[in-house]
PDB file of N, CA and C in Angstrom:
ATOM      1  N   UNK A 244       0.678  -0.976  -0.040  1.00 90.00           N
ATOM      2  CA  UNK A 244      -0.201   0.142  -0.155  1.00 90.00           C
ATOM      3  C   UNK A 244       1.049   1.136  -0.095  1.00 90.00           C
ATOM      4  N   UNK A 245       0.138   1.915  -1.187  1.00 92.00           N
ATOM      5  CA  UNK A 245       1.658   3.536  -0.715  1.00 92.00           C
ATOM      6  C   UNK A 245      -0.121   4.399   0.133  1.00 92.00           C
ATOM      7  N   UNK A 246       0.733   5.014   1.019  1.00 93.00           N
ATOM      8  CA  UNK A 246       0.139   5.781   1.716  1.00 93.00           C
ATOM      9  C   UNK A 246       1.494   7.716   1.120  1.00 93.00           C
ATOM     10  N   UNK A 247      -0.227   9.227   0.997  1.00 93.00           N
ATOM     11  CA  UNK A 247      -0.079   9.909   0.828  1.00 93.00           C
ATOM     12  C   UNK A 247       0.476  10.508   1.716  1.00 93.00           C
ATOM     13  N   UNK A 248       1.746  11.671   2.675  1.00 92.00           N
ATOM     14  CA  UNK A 248       1.932  12.017   3.806  1.00 92.00           C
ATOM     15  C   UNK A 248       1.929  13.249   3.846  1.00 92.00           C
ATOM     16  N   UNK A 249       1.073  14.245   4.917  1.00 92.00           N
ATOM     17  CA  UNK A 249       1.225  15.293   5.038  1.00 92.00           C
ATOM     18  C   UNK A 249       2.874  16.250   5.405  1.00 92.00           C
ATOM     19  N   UNK A 250       3.023  18.044   5.665  1.00 92.00           N
ATOM     20  CA  UNK A 250       3.796  17.638   6.747  1.00 92.00           C
ATOM     21  C   UNK A 250       3.641  17.559   8.251  1.00 92.00           C
ATOM     22  N   UNK A 251       2.356  17.411   8.447  1.00 92.00           N
ATOM     23  CA  UNK A 251       2.293  17.210  10.221  1.00 92.00           C
ATOM     24  C   UNK A 251       2.415  15.885  10.102  1.00 92.00           C
ATOM     25  N   UNK A 252       2.560  15.283   8.919  1.00 92.00           N
ATOM     26  CA  UNK A 252       2.448  13.246   8.885  1.00 92.00           C
ATOM     27  C   UNK A 252       0.641  13.110   8.517  1.00 92.00           C
ATOM     28  N   UNK A 253      -0.100  13.537   8.734  1.00 94.00           N
ATOM     29  CA  UNK A 253      -1.489  13.652   8.560  1.00 94.00           C
ATOM     30  C   UNK A 253      -1.668  12.450   6.974  1.00 94.00           C
ATOM     31  N   UNK A 254      -2.113  11.133   6.913  1.00 93.00           N
ATOM     32  CA  UNK A 254      -2.237  10.896   5.364  1.00 93.00           C
ATOM     33  C   UNK A 254      -2.856  11.587   5.076  1.00 93.00           C
ATOM     34  N   UNK A 255      -2.722  10.716   3.783  1.00 92.00           N
ATOM     35  CA  UNK A 255      -4.442  12.636   2.933  1.00 92.00           C
ATOM     36  C   UNK A 255      -4.523  11.935   1.939  1.00 92.00           C
ATOM     37  N   UNK A 256      -3.913  10.543   0.866  1.00 92.00           N
ATOM     38  CA  UNK A 256      -3.961   9.713   0.069  1.00 92.00           C
ATOM     39  C   UNK A 256      -3.724   8.681   0.225  1.00 92.00           C
ATOM     40  N   UNK A 257      -4.395   7.450   0.331  1.00 93.00           N
ATOM     41  CA  UNK A 257      -3.452   5.841  -0.428  1.00 93.00           C
ATOM     42  C   UNK A 257      -4.313   5.625  -0.894  1.00 93.00           C
ATOM     43  N   UNK A 258      -3.256   4.491  -1.856  1.00 91.00           N
ATOM     44  CA  UNK A 258      -2.953   3.891  -2.860  1.00 91.00           C
ATOM     45  C   UNK A 258      -2.980   2.366  -2.426  1.00 91.00           C
ATOM     46  N   UNK A 259      -3.412   1.303  -2.956  1.00 86.00           N
ATOM     47  CA  UNK A 259      -3.096  -0.078  -2.926  1.00 86.00           C
ATOM     48  C   UNK A 259      -2.435  -0.798  -4.064  1.00 86.00           C
ATOM     49  N   UNK A 260      -3.543  -0.359  -5.579  1.00 85.00           N
ATOM     50  CA  UNK A 260      -2.669  -0.021  -6.507  1.00 85.00           C
ATOM     51  C   UNK A 260      -1.907   1.051  -7.163  1.00 85.00           C
ATOM     52  N   UNK A 261      -0.979   0.636  -7.833  1.00 82.00           N
ATOM     53  CA  UNK A 261      -0.665   2.256  -8.877  1.00 82.00           C
ATOM     54  C   UNK A 261       0.777   2.506  -7.024  1.00 82.00           C
ATOM     55  N   UNK A 262       0.785   3.958  -7.678  1.00 78.00           N
ATOM     56  CA  UNK A 262       1.041   4.370  -6.516  1.00 78.00           C
ATOM     57  C   UNK A 262       0.737   6.184  -6.562  1.00 78.00           C
ATOM     58  N   UNK A 263       1.354   6.885  -5.917  1.00 81.00           N
ATOM     59  CA  UNK A 263       1.455   8.844  -5.223  1.00 81.00           C
ATOM     60  C   UNK A 263       2.012   8.501  -5.487  1.00 81.00           C
ATOM     61  N   UNK A 264       1.831   9.873  -6.496  1.00 82.00           N
ATOM     62  CA  UNK A 264       3.726  10.236  -6.187  1.00 82.00           C
ATOM     63  C   UNK A 264       3.979  11.298  -4.409  1.00 82.00           C
ATOM     64  N   UNK A 265       5.481  10.368  -3.800  1.00 83.00           N
ATOM     65  CA  UNK A 265       5.934  11.425  -2.840  1.00 83.00           C
ATOM     66  C   UNK A 265       6.144  10.046  -2.072  1.00 83.00           C
ATOM     67  N   UNK A 266       5.069   9.108  -1.990  1.00 87.00           N
ATOM     68  CA  UNK A 266       4.117   7.954  -1.244  1.00 87.00           C
ATOM     69  C   UNK A 266       5.573   6.995  -0.090  1.00 87.00           C
ATOM     70  N   UNK A 267       4.615   6.420   0.788  1.00 87.00           N
ATOM     71  CA  UNK A 267       5.951   6.195   1.573  1.00 87.00           C
ATOM     72  C   UNK A 267       4.967   4.728   0.989  1.00 87.00           C
ATOM     73  N   UNK A 268       5.714   3.294   1.763  1.00 89.00           N
ATOM     74  CA  UNK A 268       5.787   2.363   1.370  1.00 89.00           C
ATOM     75  C   UNK A 268       4.835   2.023   2.585  1.00 89.00           C
ATOM     76  N   UNK A 269       3.648   0.880   2.762  1.00 91.00           N
ATOM     77  CA  UNK A 269       3.392   0.561   3.709  1.00 91.00           C
ATOM     78  C   UNK A 269       2.173  -1.165   3.576  1.00 91.00           C
ATOM     79  N   UNK A 270       3.161  -1.691   4.556  1.00 89.00           N
ATOM     80  CA  UNK A 270       2.842  -3.117   4.454  1.00 89.00           C
ATOM     81  C   UNK A 270       0.380  -3.251   5.183  1.00 89.00           C
ATOM     82  N   UNK A 271      -0.160  -3.762   4.241  1.00 87.00           N
ATOM     83  CA  UNK A 271      -1.491  -3.048   4.340  1.00 87.00           C
ATOM     84  C   UNK A 271      -1.886  -4.197   5.391  1.00 87.00           C
ATOM     85  N   UNK A 272      -1.565  -5.180   5.696  1.00 89.00           N
ATOM     86  CA  UNK A 272      -1.494  -6.010   7.182  1.00 89.00           C
ATOM     87  C   UNK A 272      -1.271  -4.847   8.129  1.00 89.00           C
ATOM     88  N   UNK A 273      -0.583  -3.980   7.625  1.00 90.00           N
ATOM     89  CA  UNK A 273      -0.634  -3.943   9.405  1.00 90.00           C
ATOM     90  C   UNK A 273      -1.439  -2.374   9.818  1.00 90.00           C
ATOM     91  N   UNK A 274      -2.530  -2.413   8.680  1.00 91.00           N
ATOM     92  CA  UNK A 274      -2.799  -1.604   9.115  1.00 91.00           C
ATOM     93  C   UNK A 274      -4.528  -1.612   9.548  1.00 91.00           C
ATOM     94  N   UNK A 275      -4.889  -0.730  10.598  1.00 91.00           N
ATOM     95  CA  UNK A 275      -5.888  -0.649  10.949  1.00 91.00           C
ATOM     96  C   UNK A 275      -7.545  -1.700  10.400  1.00 91.00           C
ATOM     97  N   UNK A 276      -8.346  -2.831  10.807  1.00 89.00           N
ATOM     98  CA  UNK A 276      -8.400  -3.278  10.377  1.00 89.00           C
ATOM     99  C   UNK A 276      -9.912  -2.463   9.490  1.00 89.00           C
ATOM    100  N   UNK A 277     -10.182  -1.500   9.915  1.00 90.00           N
ATOM    101  CA  UNK A 277     -11.138  -0.114  10.023  1.00 90.00           C
ATOM    102  C   UNK A 277     -10.921   0.811   9.265  1.00 90.00           C
ATOM    103  N   UNK A 278      -9.507   0.924   8.581  1.00 92.00           N
ATOM    104  CA  UNK A 278      -8.091   1.915   8.169  1.00 92.00           C
ATOM    105  C   UNK A 278      -9.538   2.492   6.331  1.00 92.00           C
ATOM    106  N   UNK A 279      -9.381   1.396   5.233  1.00 88.00           N
ATOM    107  CA  UNK A 279     -10.101   1.953   4.195  1.00 88.00           C
ATOM    108  C   UNK A 279     -11.838   2.317   4.625  1.00 88.00           C
ATOM    109  N   UNK A 280     -13.050   1.933   5.455  1.00 92.00           N
ATOM    110  CA  UNK A 280     -13.906   2.385   5.992  1.00 92.00           C
ATOM    111  C   UNK A 280     -14.608   3.963   7.139  1.00 92.00           C
ATOM    112  N   UNK A 281     -12.623   3.760   7.561  1.00 91.00           N
ATOM    113  CA  UNK A 281     -12.930   5.536   8.016  1.00 91.00           C
ATOM    114  C   UNK A 281     -12.528   6.383   8.291  1.00 91.00           C
ATOM    115  N   UNK A 282     -11.124   5.888   6.160  1.00 93.00           N
ATOM    116  CA  UNK A 282     -10.743   7.066   5.724  1.00 93.00           C
ATOM    117  C   UNK A 282     -11.075   8.173   5.976  1.00 93.00           C
ATOM    118  N   UNK A 283     -10.011   9.388   6.473  1.00 93.00           N
ATOM    119  CA  UNK A 283     -10.909  10.631   5.519  1.00 93.00           C
ATOM    120  C   UNK A 283      -9.456  11.331   5.658  1.00 93.00           C
ATOM    121  N   UNK A 284      -8.947  12.095   4.918  1.00 93.00           N
ATOM    122  CA  UNK A 284      -7.814  12.485   4.476  1.00 93.00           C
ATOM    123  C   UNK A 284      -8.387  13.553   6.242  1.00 93.00           C
ATOM    124  N   UNK A 285      -6.785  12.891   6.517  1.00 93.00           N
ATOM    125  CA  UNK A 285      -6.648  13.424   7.718  1.00 93.00           C
ATOM    126  C   UNK A 285      -6.830  13.268   9.369  1.00 93.00           C
ATOM    127  N   UNK A 286      -8.003  12.273   8.986  1.00 95.00           N
ATOM    128  CA  UNK A 286      -7.888  11.300   9.616  1.00 95.00           C
ATOM    129  C   UNK A 286      -6.879  10.415  10.987  1.00 95.00           C
ATOM    130  N   UNK A 287      -6.085   9.492  10.170  1.00 95.00           N
ATOM    131  CA  UNK A 287      -4.853   8.885  10.730  1.00 95.00           C
ATOM    132  C   UNK A 287      -3.985   9.282  10.091  1.00 95.00           C
ATOM    133  N   UNK A 288      -2.853   9.360  11.133  1.00 94.00           N
ATOM    134  CA  UNK A 288      -1.733  10.180  11.563  1.00 94.00           C
ATOM    135  C   UNK A 288      -0.780   9.287  10.895  1.00 94.00           C
ATOM    136  N   UNK A 289       0.427   9.017  10.692  1.00 93.00           N
ATOM    137  CA  UNK A 289       1.654   8.200  10.158  1.00 93.00           C
ATOM    138  C   UNK A 289       2.957   7.966  10.810  1.00 93.00           C
ATOM    139  N   UNK A 290       2.715   7.164  12.512  1.00 91.00           N
ATOM    140  CA  UNK A 290       3.331   7.877  13.592  1.00 91.00           C
ATOM    141  C   UNK A 290       4.290   6.831  13.271  1.00 91.00           C
ATOM    142  N   UNK A 291       6.019   7.056  13.176  1.00 90.00           N
ATOM    143  CA  UNK A 291       7.312   5.905  14.048  1.00 90.00           C
ATOM    144  C   UNK A 291       6.781   4.360  12.900  1.00 90.00           C
ATOM    145  N   UNK A 292       6.103   4.427  11.222  1.00 90.00           N
ATOM    146  CA  UNK A 292       5.706   3.590  10.554  1.00 90.00           C
ATOM    147  C   UNK A 292       4.779   2.450  10.950  1.00 90.00           C
ATOM    148  N   UNK A 293       4.075   3.170  12.011  1.00 92.00           N
ATOM    149  CA  UNK A 293       1.431   2.710  12.038  1.00 92.00           C
ATOM    150  C   UNK A 293       0.940   3.519  11.208  1.00 92.00           C
ATOM    151  N   UNK A 294      -0.237   3.065  11.085  1.00 93.00           N
ATOM    152  CA  UNK A 294      -0.927   4.270  11.287  1.00 93.00           C
ATOM    153  C   UNK A 294      -1.833   3.347  12.595  1.00 93.00           C
ATOM    154  N   UNK A 295      -2.468   5.017  12.438  1.00 93.00           N
ATOM    155  CA  UNK A 295      -3.140   5.176  14.396  1.00 93.00           C
ATOM    156  C   UNK A 295      -3.698   7.058  13.657  1.00 93.00           C
ATOM    157  N   UNK A 296      -4.927   6.686  14.632  1.00 94.00           N
ATOM    158  CA  UNK A 296      -5.247   7.766  14.244  1.00 94.00           C
ATOM    159  C   UNK A 296      -5.574   9.470  14.692  1.00 94.00           C
ATOM    160  N   UNK A 297      -6.062  10.013  14.359  1.00 94.00           N
ATOM    161  CA  UNK A 297      -5.674  11.788  14.744  1.00 94.00           C
ATOM    162  C   UNK A 297      -5.826  12.228  15.593  1.00 94.00           C
ATOM    163  N   UNK A 298      -5.453  12.566  16.901  1.00 93.00           N
ATOM    164  CA  UNK A 298      -5.889  13.391  18.334  1.00 93.00           C
ATOM    165  C   UNK A 298      -6.624  14.401  17.590  1.00 93.00           C
ATOM    166  N   UNK A 299      -5.752  14.395  17.253  1.00 92.00           N
ATOM    167  CA  UNK A 299      -6.550  15.309  16.820  1.00 92.00           C
ATOM    168  C   UNK A 299      -7.593  16.345  15.567  1.00 92.00           C
ATOM    169  N   UNK A 300      -7.267  15.299  14.962  1.00 92.00           N
ATOM    170  CA  UNK A 300      -8.477  15.552  14.133  1.00 92.00           C
ATOM    171  C   UNK A 300     -10.498  15.695  13.942  1.00 92.00           C
ATOM    172  N   UNK A 301      -9.657  17.065  13.782  1.00 91.00           N
ATOM    173  CA  UNK A 301     -11.804  17.723  13.644  1.00 91.00           C
ATOM    174  C   UNK A 301     -12.254  18.519  12.307  1.00 91.00           C
ATOM    175  N   UNK A 302     -14.319  17.518  12.266  1.00 89.00           N
ATOM    176  CA  UNK A 302     -13.921  17.672  10.701  1.00 89.00           C
ATOM    177  C   UNK A 302     -14.877  18.766   9.950  1.00 89.00           C
ATOM    178  N   UNK A 303     -14.132  18.143   8.821  1.00 87.00           N
ATOM    179  CA  UNK A 303     -13.870  19.636   8.440  1.00 87.00           C
ATOM    180  C   UNK A 303     -15.941  19.930   8.229  1.00 87.00           C
ATOM    181  N   UNK A 304     -15.616  21.571   8.374  1.00 89.00           N
ATOM    182  CA  UNK A 304     -16.893  22.183   8.334  1.00 89.00           C
ATOM    183  C   UNK A 304     -17.626  21.914   6.849  1.00 89.00           C
ATOM    184  N   UNK A 305     -18.437  21.631   5.615  1.00 88.00           N
ATOM    185  CA  UNK A 305     -18.995  21.770   4.507  1.00 88.00           C
ATOM    186  C   UNK A 305     -19.115  22.915   4.199  1.00 88.00           C
ATOM    187  N   UNK A 306     -17.871  23.765   3.053  1.00 87.00           N
ATOM    188  CA  UNK A 306     -18.177  24.925   2.719  1.00 87.00           C
ATOM    189  C   UNK A 306     -19.477  25.377   2.254  1.00 87.00           C
ATOM    190  N   UNK A 307     -19.629  26.810   2.382  1.00 86.00           N
ATOM    191  CA  UNK A 307     -21.159  27.088   2.451  1.00 86.00           C
ATOM    192  C   UNK A 307     -21.126  27.608   0.928  1.00 86.00           C
ATOM    193  N   UNK A 308     -22.175  27.294   0.158  1.00 89.00           N
ATOM    194  CA  UNK A 308     -22.052  27.464  -1.243  1.00 89.00           C
ATOM    195  C   UNK A 308     -23.109  27.978  -2.276  1.00 89.00           C
ATOM    196  N   UNK A 309     -22.774  29.286  -1.945  1.00 89.00           N
ATOM    197  CA  UNK A 309     -24.586  30.177  -2.876  1.00 89.00           C
ATOM    198  C   UNK A 309     -24.453  30.941  -4.602  1.00 89.00           C
ATOM    199  N   UNK A 310     -24.725  30.948  -5.197  1.00 91.00           N
ATOM    200  CA  UNK A 310     -24.587  31.428  -6.138  1.00 91.00           C
ATOM    201  C   UNK A 310     -23.591  32.888  -6.481  1.00 91.00           C
ATOM    202  N   UNK A 311     -22.859  32.147  -7.717  1.00 91.00           N
ATOM    203  CA  UNK A 311     -21.747  33.853  -7.528  1.00 91.00           C
ATOM    204  C   UNK A 311     -22.390  34.933  -7.976  1.00 91.00           C
ATOM    205  N   UNK A 312     -21.832  35.484  -8.536  1.00 92.00           N
ATOM    206  CA  UNK A 312     -22.206  37.512  -8.239  1.00 92.00           C
ATOM    207  C   UNK A 312     -22.157  37.036 -10.067  1.00 92.00           C
ATOM    208  N   UNK A 313     -21.300  36.028 -10.953  1.00 94.00           N
ATOM    209  CA  UNK A 313     -22.937  36.293 -12.089  1.00 94.00           C
ATOM    210  C   UNK A 313     -23.693  35.894 -12.280  1.00 94.00           C
ATOM    211  N   UNK A 314     -23.912  34.860 -11.302  1.00 93.00           N
ATOM    212  CA  UNK A 314     -25.121  33.748 -11.498  1.00 93.00           C
ATOM    213  C   UNK A 314     -25.989  34.935 -10.828  1.00 93.00           C
ATOM    214  N   UNK A 315     -26.344  35.698 -10.565  1.00 94.00           N
ATOM    215  CA  UNK A 315     -27.658  36.523 -10.021  1.00 94.00           C
ATOM    216  C   UNK A 315     -27.445  37.366 -10.202  1.00 94.00           C
ATOM    217  N   UNK A 316     -25.654  37.753 -12.009  1.00 95.00           N
ATOM    218  CA  UNK A 316     -26.535  38.810 -12.498  1.00 95.00           C
ATOM    219  C   UNK A 316     -27.696  38.148 -13.681  1.00 95.00           C
ATOM    220  N   UNK A 317     -27.344  36.842 -13.691  1.00 96.00           N
ATOM    221  CA  UNK A 317     -27.438  36.585 -15.250  1.00 96.00           C
ATOM    222  C   UNK A 317     -29.326  37.037 -14.831  1.00 96.00           C
ATOM    223  N   UNK A 318     -29.122  36.151 -13.751  1.00 95.00           N
ATOM    224  CA  UNK A 318     -30.591  35.990 -12.422  1.00 95.00           C
ATOM    225  C   UNK A 318     -31.580  37.085 -12.260  1.00 95.00           C
ATOM    226  N   UNK A 319     -30.476  38.362 -13.083  1.00 95.00           N
ATOM    227  CA  UNK A 319     -31.477  39.850 -12.804  1.00 95.00           C
ATOM    228  C   UNK A 319     -31.760  40.539 -14.125  1.00 95.00           C
ATOM    229  N   UNK A 320     -31.033  39.435 -14.753  1.00 96.00           N
ATOM    230  CA  UNK A 320     -31.369  39.606 -16.081  1.00 96.00           C
ATOM    231  C   UNK A 320     -32.651  38.891 -16.929  1.00 96.00           C
ATOM    232  N   UNK A 321     -32.556  37.578 -16.536  1.00 96.00           N
ATOM    233  CA  UNK A 321     -33.795  36.956 -17.185  1.00 96.00           C
ATOM    234  C   UNK A 321     -34.940  37.804 -16.216  1.00 96.00           C
ATOM    235  N   UNK A 322     -34.445  38.336 -15.457  1.00 95.00           N
ATOM    236  CA  UNK A 322     -35.763  38.472 -14.055  1.00 95.00           C
ATOM    237  C   UNK A 322     -36.931  40.038 -14.961  1.00 95.00           C
ATOM    238  N   UNK A 323     -36.055  40.596 -15.845  1.00 96.00           N
ATOM    239  CA  UNK A 323     -36.219  41.506 -15.896  1.00 96.00           C
ATOM    240  C   UNK A 323     -36.828  41.850 -17.722  1.00 96.00           C
ATOM    241  N   UNK A 324     -35.682  40.724 -17.612  1.00 96.00           N
ATOM    242  CA  UNK A 324     -36.717  39.999 -19.454  1.00 96.00           C
ATOM    243  C   UNK A 324     -38.208  39.035 -18.954  1.00 96.00           C
ATOM    244  N   UNK A 325     -38.356  38.654 -18.508  1.00 96.00           N
ATOM    245  CA  UNK A 325     -39.589  38.711 -18.095  1.00 96.00           C
ATOM    246  C   UNK A 325     -39.936  39.664 -17.811  1.00 96.00           C
ATOM    247  N   UNK A 326     -40.510  40.378 -16.805  1.00 96.00           N
ATOM    248  CA  UNK A 326     -41.265  42.074 -17.020  1.00 96.00           C
ATOM    249  C   UNK A 326     -41.388  42.524 -17.714  1.00 96.00           C
ATOM    250  N   UNK A 327     -40.625  43.276 -19.016  1.00 95.00           N
ATOM    251  CA  UNK A 327     -39.952  43.073 -19.855  1.00 95.00           C
ATOM    252  C   UNK A 327     -41.304  42.609 -20.306  1.00 95.00           C
ATOM    253  N   UNK A 328     -41.331  40.631 -21.194  1.00 96.00           N
ATOM    254  CA  UNK A 328     -41.802  40.493 -21.341  1.00 96.00           C
ATOM    255  C   UNK A 328     -43.588  40.395 -21.255  1.00 96.00           C
ATOM    256  N   UNK A 329     -43.675  40.524 -20.084  1.00 96.00           N
ATOM    257  CA  UNK A 329     -45.428  40.673 -19.407  1.00 96.00           C
ATOM    258  C   UNK A 329     -45.434  41.881 -19.873  1.00 96.00           C
ATOM    259  N   UNK A 330     -45.338  43.315 -19.087  1.00 96.00           N
ATOM    260  CA  UNK A 330     -45.102  44.412 -19.203  1.00 96.00           C
ATOM    261  C   UNK A 330     -45.963  44.670 -21.351  1.00 96.00           C
ATOM    262  N   UNK A 331     -44.698  44.306 -23.038  1.00 96.00           N
ATOM    263  CA  UNK A 331     -44.788  43.816 -24.258  1.00 96.00           C
ATOM    264  C   UNK A 331     -46.750  43.049 -24.134  1.00 96.00           C
ATOM    265  N   UNK A 332     -46.311  42.061 -23.478  1.00 96.00           N
ATOM    266  CA  UNK A 332     -47.727  41.423 -23.540  1.00 96.00           C
ATOM    267  C   UNK A 332     -48.759  41.824 -23.050  1.00 96.00           C
ATOM    268  N   UNK A 333     -49.569  42.723 -22.020  1.00 95.00           N
ATOM    269  CA  UNK A 333     -50.479  43.722 -21.455  1.00 95.00           C
ATOM    270  C   UNK A 333     -50.589  44.975 -22.661  1.00 95.00           C
ATOM    271  N   UNK A 334     -49.082  45.702 -23.203  1.00 96.00           N
ATOM    272  CA  UNK A 334     -49.077  46.564 -23.693  1.00 96.00           C
ATOM    273  C   UNK A 334     -49.852  46.175 -25.206  1.00 96.00           C
ATOM    274  N   UNK A 335     -49.629  44.817 -25.867  1.00 96.00           N
ATOM    275  CA  UNK A 335     -50.312  44.194 -27.459  1.00 96.00           C
ATOM    276  C   UNK A 335     -51.663  43.804 -26.507  1.00 96.00           C
ATOM    277  N   UNK A 336     -52.418  43.517 -25.993  1.00 95.00           N
ATOM    278  CA  UNK A 336     -54.060  42.650 -26.012  1.00 95.00           C
ATOM    279  C   UNK A 336     -55.034  44.707 -25.554  1.00 95.00           C
ATOM    280  N   UNK A 337     -53.980  45.040 -24.697  1.00 95.00           N
ATOM    281  CA  UNK A 337     -54.673  46.646 -24.634  1.00 95.00           C
ATOM    282  C   UNK A 337     -54.727  47.052 -26.459  1.00 95.00           C
ATOM    283  N   UNK A 338     -53.850  47.561 -26.982  1.00 95.00           N
ATOM    284  CA  UNK A 338     -54.097  47.717 -28.638  1.00 95.00           C
ATOM    285  C   UNK A 338     -54.746  46.420 -29.453  1.00 95.00           C
ATOM    286  N   UNK A 339     -55.160  44.957 -29.061  1.00 94.00           N
ATOM    287  CA  UNK A 339     -56.160  44.393 -29.714  1.00 94.00           C
ATOM    288  C   UNK A 339     -56.747  44.695 -29.474  1.00 94.00           C
ATOM    289  N   UNK A 340     -57.518  45.291 -28.454  1.00 92.00           N
ATOM    290  CA  UNK A 340     -59.617  45.503 -28.244  1.00 92.00           C
ATOM    291  C   UNK A 340     -59.547  47.018 -28.282  1.00 92.00           C
ATOM    292  N   UNK A 341     -58.524  47.858 -28.156  1.00 92.00           N
ATOM    293  CA  UNK A 341     -58.477  49.449 -28.342  1.00 92.00           C
ATOM    294  C   UNK A 341     -58.492  48.723 -30.561  1.00 92.00           C
ATOM    295  N   UNK A 342     -58.541  48.258 -30.268  1.00 92.00           N
ATOM    296  CA  UNK A 342     -58.266  47.799 -32.484  1.00 92.00           C
ATOM    297  C   UNK A 342     -59.805  47.252 -32.335  1.00 92.00           C
ATOM    298  N   UNK A 343     -60.196  47.127 -31.745  1.00 91.00           N
ATOM    299  CA  UNK A 343     -61.822  45.468 -31.849  1.00 91.00           C
ATOM    300  C   UNK A 343     -62.514  46.650 -31.780  1.00 91.00           C
ATOM    301  N   UNK A 344     -62.761  48.622 -31.132  1.00 90.00           N
ATOM    302  CA  UNK A 344     -63.624  49.003 -30.280  1.00 90.00           C
ATOM    303  C   UNK A 344     -63.792  49.560 -31.958  1.00 90.00           C
ATOM    304  N   UNK A 345     -62.438  50.185 -32.068  1.00 91.00           N
ATOM    305  CA  UNK A 345     -62.928  50.648 -33.847  1.00 91.00           C
ATOM    306  C   UNK A 345     -63.779  50.682 -34.106  1.00 91.00           C
ATOM    307  N   UNK A 346     -62.926  48.889 -35.240  1.00 90.00           N
ATOM    308  CA  UNK A 346     -63.533  48.386 -35.997  1.00 90.00           C
ATOM    309  C   UNK A 346     -65.294  48.114 -35.060  1.00 90.00           C
ATOM    310  N   UNK A 347     -65.751  47.743 -34.128  1.00 89.00           N
ATOM    311  CA  UNK A 347     -67.181  47.737 -34.145  1.00 89.00           C
ATOM    312  C   UNK A 347     -67.781  48.582 -33.784  1.00 89.00           C
ATOM    313  N   UNK A 348     -66.526  50.369 -33.400  1.00 83.00           N
ATOM    314  CA  UNK A 348     -67.350  51.711 -32.877  1.00 83.00           C
ATOM    315  C   UNK A 348     -67.678  51.355 -31.982  1.00 83.00           C
ATOM    316  N   UNK A 349     -67.254  50.479 -31.277  1.00 70.00           N
ATOM    317  CA  UNK A 349     -67.870  51.353 -29.871  1.00 70.00           C
ATOM    318  C   UNK A 349     -67.939  50.246 -29.461  1.00 70.00           C
ATOM    319  N   UNK A 350     -69.019  48.944 -29.811  1.00 64.00           N
ATOM    320  CA  UNK A 350     -69.825  48.147 -28.999  1.00 64.00           C
ATOM    321  C   UNK A 350     -69.194  46.489 -28.286  1.00 64.00           C
TER     322      UNK A 350
END
């Protein structure tokens, strides 16, 4: 097994087949039985040639993802276009009603 270890000796990746750049070779039979199941970057440390749980591990908060400025601008333009289309439709209906009244003599 190949272990990718950062400068804090935290295991940030591993590979059973193939390789990783600057990886440490490790006998996978010596890995904890739940290593694959529990693995998350930095959850384990490579310490004294062994894999141990990182006592300082804190689950990272997921990033807050919202619309970008470009997406906000596109949404604003789309809204303005929709309002413009509704206004045009209302004016066309008014024109049609006025034209109908003129043709029928106001009835």
